[in-house]
Coordinates of C-alpha atoms in Angstrom, one line a residue:
D210 CA 4.2 -8.0 20.3
A211 CA 3.4 -8.9 16.7
P212 CA 4.3 -12.4 15.7
A213 CA 7.7 -12.7 13.9
L214 CA 8.4 -14.2 10.5
R215 CA 11.7 -15.7 11.6
D216 CA 12.0 -17.2 15.0
G217 CA 15.2 -16.2 16.8
I218 CA 16.7 -14.4 13.8
D219 CA 17.6 -10.7 13.7
A220 CA 16.0 -9.6 10.5
T221 CA 16.7 -6.5 8.4
L222 CA 13.8 -4.9 6.7
L223 CA 13.3 -2.2 4.1
V224 CA 10.0 -0.3 3.7
A225 CA 9.8 1.8 0.6
G226 CA 7.2 4.5 1.0
G227 CA 7.1 4.1 4.7
A228 CA 6.4 7.8 5.4
G229 CA 3.1 7.6 3.6
F230 CA -0.4 7.1 5.0
V231 CA -0.5 3.3 4.7
G232 CA 3.3 2.8 4.9
S233 CA 3.6 4.5 8.2
H234 CA 0.9 2.4 9.8
L235 CA 2.7 -0.7 8.4
V236 CA 6.0 0.5 9.9
D237 CA 4.2 0.8 13.3
R238 CA 3.0 -2.7 13.1
L239 CA 6.4 -4.1 11.9
L240 CA 8.1 -2.5 14.9
R241 CA 6.0 -4.6 17.2
R242 CA 8.0 -7.6 16.1
T243 CA 10.8 -8.8 18.3
D244 CA 12.9 -10.5 15.5
I245 CA 13.9 -7.2 13.8
E246 CA 17.4 -5.9 14.1
R247 CA 17.1 -3.0 11.7
L248 CA 14.2 -1.4 9.8
V249 CA 15.0 1.1 7.1
V250 CA 12.4 3.4 5.6
V251 CA 13.2 5.0 2.3
G252 CA 11.1 7.7 0.7
N253 CA 11.2 11.0 -1.2
L254 CA 8.3 12.5 0.6
W255 CA 6.4 13.1 -2.6
T256 CA 3.1 12.3 -0.9
G257 CA 4.5 10.9 2.4
Q258 CA 5.2 13.1 5.4
L259 CA 7.9 12.9 8.1
E260 CA 5.3 13.8 10.7
N261 CA 3.8 10.3 10.1
L262 CA 6.9 8.8 11.6
S263 CA 7.8 11.5 14.2
H264 CA 6.4 9.5 17.1
I265 CA 8.8 6.6 16.6
R266 CA 11.6 6.4 19.2
D267 CA 12.7 2.8 18.3
R268 CA 16.5 2.5 18.0
R269 CA 16.0 -0.1 15.2
F270 CA 14.3 2.5 13.0
H271 CA 16.2 4.5 10.3
F272 CA 14.9 6.9 7.6
E273 CA 16.7 7.5 4.3
P274 CA 15.4 10.3 2.1
C275 CA 15.7 9.1 -1.5
D276 CA 13.8 8.0 -4.6
V277 CA 12.9 4.3 -4.5
E278 CA 14.4 3.9 -8.0
T279 CA 17.8 5.0 -6.9
V280 CA 18.0 3.7 -3.3
R281 CA 21.5 2.4 -2.4
S282 CA 22.5 0.3 0.5
D283 CA 25.7 -1.5 1.7
Q284 CA 23.5 -4.4 3.0
L285 CA 20.9 -6.7 1.6
F286 CA 17.5 -7.2 3.4
D287 CA 15.6 -10.2 4.6
E288 CA 12.2 -8.6 3.8
I289 CA 11.3 -5.7 1.5
Y290 CA 7.9 -3.9 1.5
H291 CA 7.2 -1.8 -1.6
L292 CA 4.5 0.9 -1.0
A293 CA 6.3 3.7 -2.8
S294 CA 3.6 5.1 -5.0
P295 CA 0.9 7.8 -4.8
A296 CA -2.6 6.3 -4.5
S297 CA -4.7 9.4 -5.0
P298 CA -5.8 10.4 -8.6
P299 CA -5.0 14.1 -8.2
W300 CA -1.4 13.2 -7.4
Y301 CA -0.6 10.4 -9.8
M302 CA -2.5 12.0 -12.7
Q303 CA -0.3 15.1 -12.4
Q304 CA 2.9 13.1 -12.7
P305 CA 2.2 9.9 -14.6
E306 CA 5.8 9.1 -15.7
R307 CA 6.9 9.5 -12.1
T308 CA 4.1 7.2 -10.9
I309 CA 5.1 4.4 -13.4
S310 CA 8.7 4.8 -12.4
A311 CA 8.1 4.5 -8.7
N312 CA 6.1 1.3 -9.1
L313 CA 7.9 -0.6 -11.8
L314 CA 11.5 0.7 -11.7
G315 CA 11.2 0.9 -7.9
A316 CA 10.4 -2.8 -7.8
M317 CA 13.3 -3.7 -10.1
R318 CA 15.7 -1.7 -7.9
L319 CA 14.4 -3.1 -4.7
R320 CA 14.6 -6.7 -5.8
E321 CA 18.3 -6.2 -6.2
L322 CA 18.5 -5.4 -2.5
L323 CA 16.8 -8.5 -1.3
K324 CA 18.8 -11.3 0.2
E325 CA 18.6 -14.7 -1.4
G326 CA 15.7 -16.5 0.1
G327 CA 14.2 -13.2 1.3
R328 CA 10.6 -12.1 0.9
F329 CA 9.3 -9.3 -1.3
C330 CA 5.9 -7.8 -0.3
Y331 CA 4.1 -5.5 -2.7
T332 CA 1.1 -3.3 -2.2
S333 CA -0.8 -3.3 -5.4
S334 CA -4.3 -1.9 -5.7
S335 CA -8.0 -2.8 -6.4
E336 CA -7.7 -0.2 -9.2
I337 CA -6.1 -2.7 -11.4
Y338 CA -9.6 -4.1 -12.0
G339 CA -10.3 -0.9 -13.9
D340 CA -14.0 -0.2 -14.5
P341 CA -15.2 -3.6 -13.4
I342 CA -18.4 -5.3 -14.7
V343 CA -18.1 -7.9 -12.0
S344 CA -18.8 -6.9 -8.4
P345 CA -17.4 -7.8 -6.0
Q346 CA -14.2 -8.7 -7.9
P347 CA -12.5 -12.0 -7.1
E348 CA -8.8 -12.2 -7.6
S349 CA -9.4 -14.4 -10.7
Y350 CA -11.2 -11.5 -12.4
H351 CA -8.9 -9.9 -15.0
G352 CA -10.8 -6.6 -14.9
Q353 CA -11.9 -4.2 -17.6
V354 CA -9.0 -1.9 -18.0
D355 CA -8.0 1.0 -20.2
C356 CA -4.3 1.4 -20.8
T357 CA -5.0 4.8 -22.5
G358 CA -7.2 6.4 -19.8
P359 CA -6.3 9.2 -17.4
R360 CA -5.7 6.7 -14.5
S361 CA -3.6 4.3 -16.6
S362 CA -0.3 5.5 -15.1
Y363 CA -1.4 4.1 -11.7
D364 CA -3.6 1.1 -12.8
E365 CA -1.2 -0.2 -15.4
S366 CA 2.0 0.3 -13.4
K367 CA 0.5 -1.7 -10.6
R368 CA -0.5 -4.4 -13.1
C369 CA 2.9 -4.5 -14.7
T370 CA 4.7 -4.6 -11.4
E371 CA 2.6 -7.6 -10.4
A372 CA 3.6 -9.2 -13.6
F373 CA 7.3 -8.5 -13.0
L374 CA 7.1 -9.9 -9.5
F375 CA 5.2 -13.1 -10.4
E376 CA 7.5 -13.7 -13.3
S377 CA 10.4 -13.3 -10.9
R378 CA 8.8 -16.0 -8.8
R379 CA 8.6 -18.2 -11.9
V380 CA 12.1 -17.8 -13.2
R381 CA 14.0 -16.9 -10.0
N382 CA 11.9 -18.6 -7.3
L383 CA 11.3 -15.2 -5.6
D384 CA 9.3 -15.4 -2.4
V385 CA 6.6 -12.8 -3.2
R386 CA 3.4 -11.6 -1.6
V387 CA 1.1 -9.2 -3.4
V388 CA -2.0 -7.5 -1.9
R389 CA -4.7 -5.5 -3.6
P390 CA -6.3 -3.2 -0.9
F391 CA -9.6 -1.4 -1.4
N392 CA -10.4 2.3 -0.6
I393 CA -8.4 2.7 2.7
Y394 CA -9.3 5.6 5.1
G395 CA -8.2 6.7 8.5
P396 CA -5.7 8.7 10.5
R397 CA -2.7 10.2 8.7
T398 CA -4.6 10.6 5.4
R399 CA -3.4 13.9 3.8
A400 CA -5.9 16.8 4.1
D401 CA -5.3 17.3 0.3
D402 CA -5.5 13.6 -0.5
G403 CA -8.4 14.3 -2.9
R404 CA -10.4 11.1 -2.3
A405 CA -14.0 10.9 -1.0
V406 CA -13.6 10.3 2.8
S407 CA -10.8 12.9 3.2
N408 CA -12.7 15.4 1.0
F409 CA -15.9 15.0 3.0
A410 CA -14.1 15.3 6.3
M411 CA -12.2 18.5 5.3
Q412 CA -15.2 20.1 3.7
A413 CA -17.3 19.5 6.8
L414 CA -14.6 20.6 9.2
T415 CA -14.1 23.9 7.3
G416 CA -17.9 24.6 7.1
R417 CA -18.1 24.1 3.3
P418 CA -20.8 22.1 1.5
I419 CA -19.9 18.5 0.9
T420 CA -19.4 17.7 -2.7
V421 CA -20.8 14.4 -4.0
Y422 CA -20.3 13.5 -7.6
G423 CA -23.3 12.0 -9.4
D424 CA -26.2 10.8 -7.3
G425 CA -23.9 9.2 -4.8
T426 CA -25.5 5.8 -5.1
Q427 CA -22.2 4.3 -6.4
S428 CA -20.9 2.0 -3.7
R429 CA -17.4 1.2 -2.5
S430 CA -15.6 -1.3 -0.2
W431 CA -14.2 1.1 2.5
G432 CA -11.4 -0.3 4.6
Y433 CA -10.4 1.3 7.9
I434 CA -6.6 1.5 8.1
D435 CA -6.2 -0.7 11.2
D436 CA -8.2 -3.5 9.6
I437 CA -6.3 -3.3 6.3
I438 CA -2.9 -3.4 8.2
E439 CA -4.2 -6.4 10.1
G440 CA -4.7 -8.1 6.7
F441 CA -1.2 -7.1 5.6
E442 CA 0.3 -8.5 8.8
R443 CA -1.5 -11.8 8.5
F444 CA -0.6 -12.3 4.8
F445 CA 2.9 -10.7 4.7
W446 CA 4.5 -12.4 7.7
R447 CA 2.2 -13.6 10.5
D448 CA 0.2 -16.5 9.1
T449 CA 1.5 -19.4 7.0
F450 CA 0.2 -19.4 3.4
D451 CA 1.2 -21.4 0.3
Y452 CA -0.8 -18.8 -1.7
R453 CA 1.4 -15.8 -2.8
G454 CA -1.3 -13.5 -4.1
P455 CA -2.7 -11.4 -5.5
L456 CA -5.0 -11.1 -2.4
N457 CA -7.8 -8.6 -2.2
I458 CA -7.9 -6.9 1.2
G459 CA -11.0 -4.9 2.0
N460 CA -14.5 -4.8 3.4
D461 CA -17.0 -7.4 2.4
R462 CA -19.8 -4.9 2.8
E463 CA -20.1 -2.1 0.2
I464 CA -21.4 1.3 1.3
S465 CA -22.7 4.0 -1.0
V466 CA -20.8 7.3 -1.3
I467 CA -23.9 9.3 -0.3
E468 CA -24.2 7.2 2.9
V469 CA -20.6 8.1 3.9
A470 CA -21.3 11.8 3.1
R471 CA -24.4 11.8 5.3
Y472 CA -22.5 10.0 8.1
V473 CA -19.8 12.7 8.1
C474 CA -22.5 15.4 8.2
R475 CA -24.0 13.8 11.3
L476 CA -20.6 13.8 13.0
I477 CA -19.7 17.4 12.3

């Protein structure tokens, strides 16, 4: 069983975006805890999929189909986890207003559902560093961002939501934890996700040439989903921290895109 945040207390949890790739793995890890009385997942299945949760048979689990900005509940929650946002450029670039709304307005709505003294956990992104000139990026680095660029709906809504939550901590004493994960891959990634690892795998499985943009020497911090969720667990509820974030969670070894492509070729 995963360690509990509250010893001997039956906690109520809400996970927004829990049917998504990362969110569903977080739900699995949360349900290992013994201190949870009820875990509610809300999602509109924009990029999430019910099949990601179809294996769950836990009586404490409940799914509510709705937009995160309009979620309603007759109860408040001890812990809220906000992952309700697309993370793949082909998805968020098609619907930028919806992306901004899910992140920022979603956080505003979810905060209203948090019990006094409860904890709000937000999954931000390494993308808020923009096109960095510092590598690897420490959390103190403010990035090189472009609020007018094609990715700005995602990058800037993540940044603004962080600002909203940390300002809520300052003026309301909100117990907040914010993580910035890097390039997550693994089971339950959508076949049409549009990012490198899933593209390489799907192209190889269907016998098509693997497409690498540029010369492929650009490197990334690739994080396997189980390792990333381990980091979430330790920071969000398992370990004791005075630090509230933002916290980078990724791989300390960068690997080039072309190396990943060649690895996939060798496997398939």
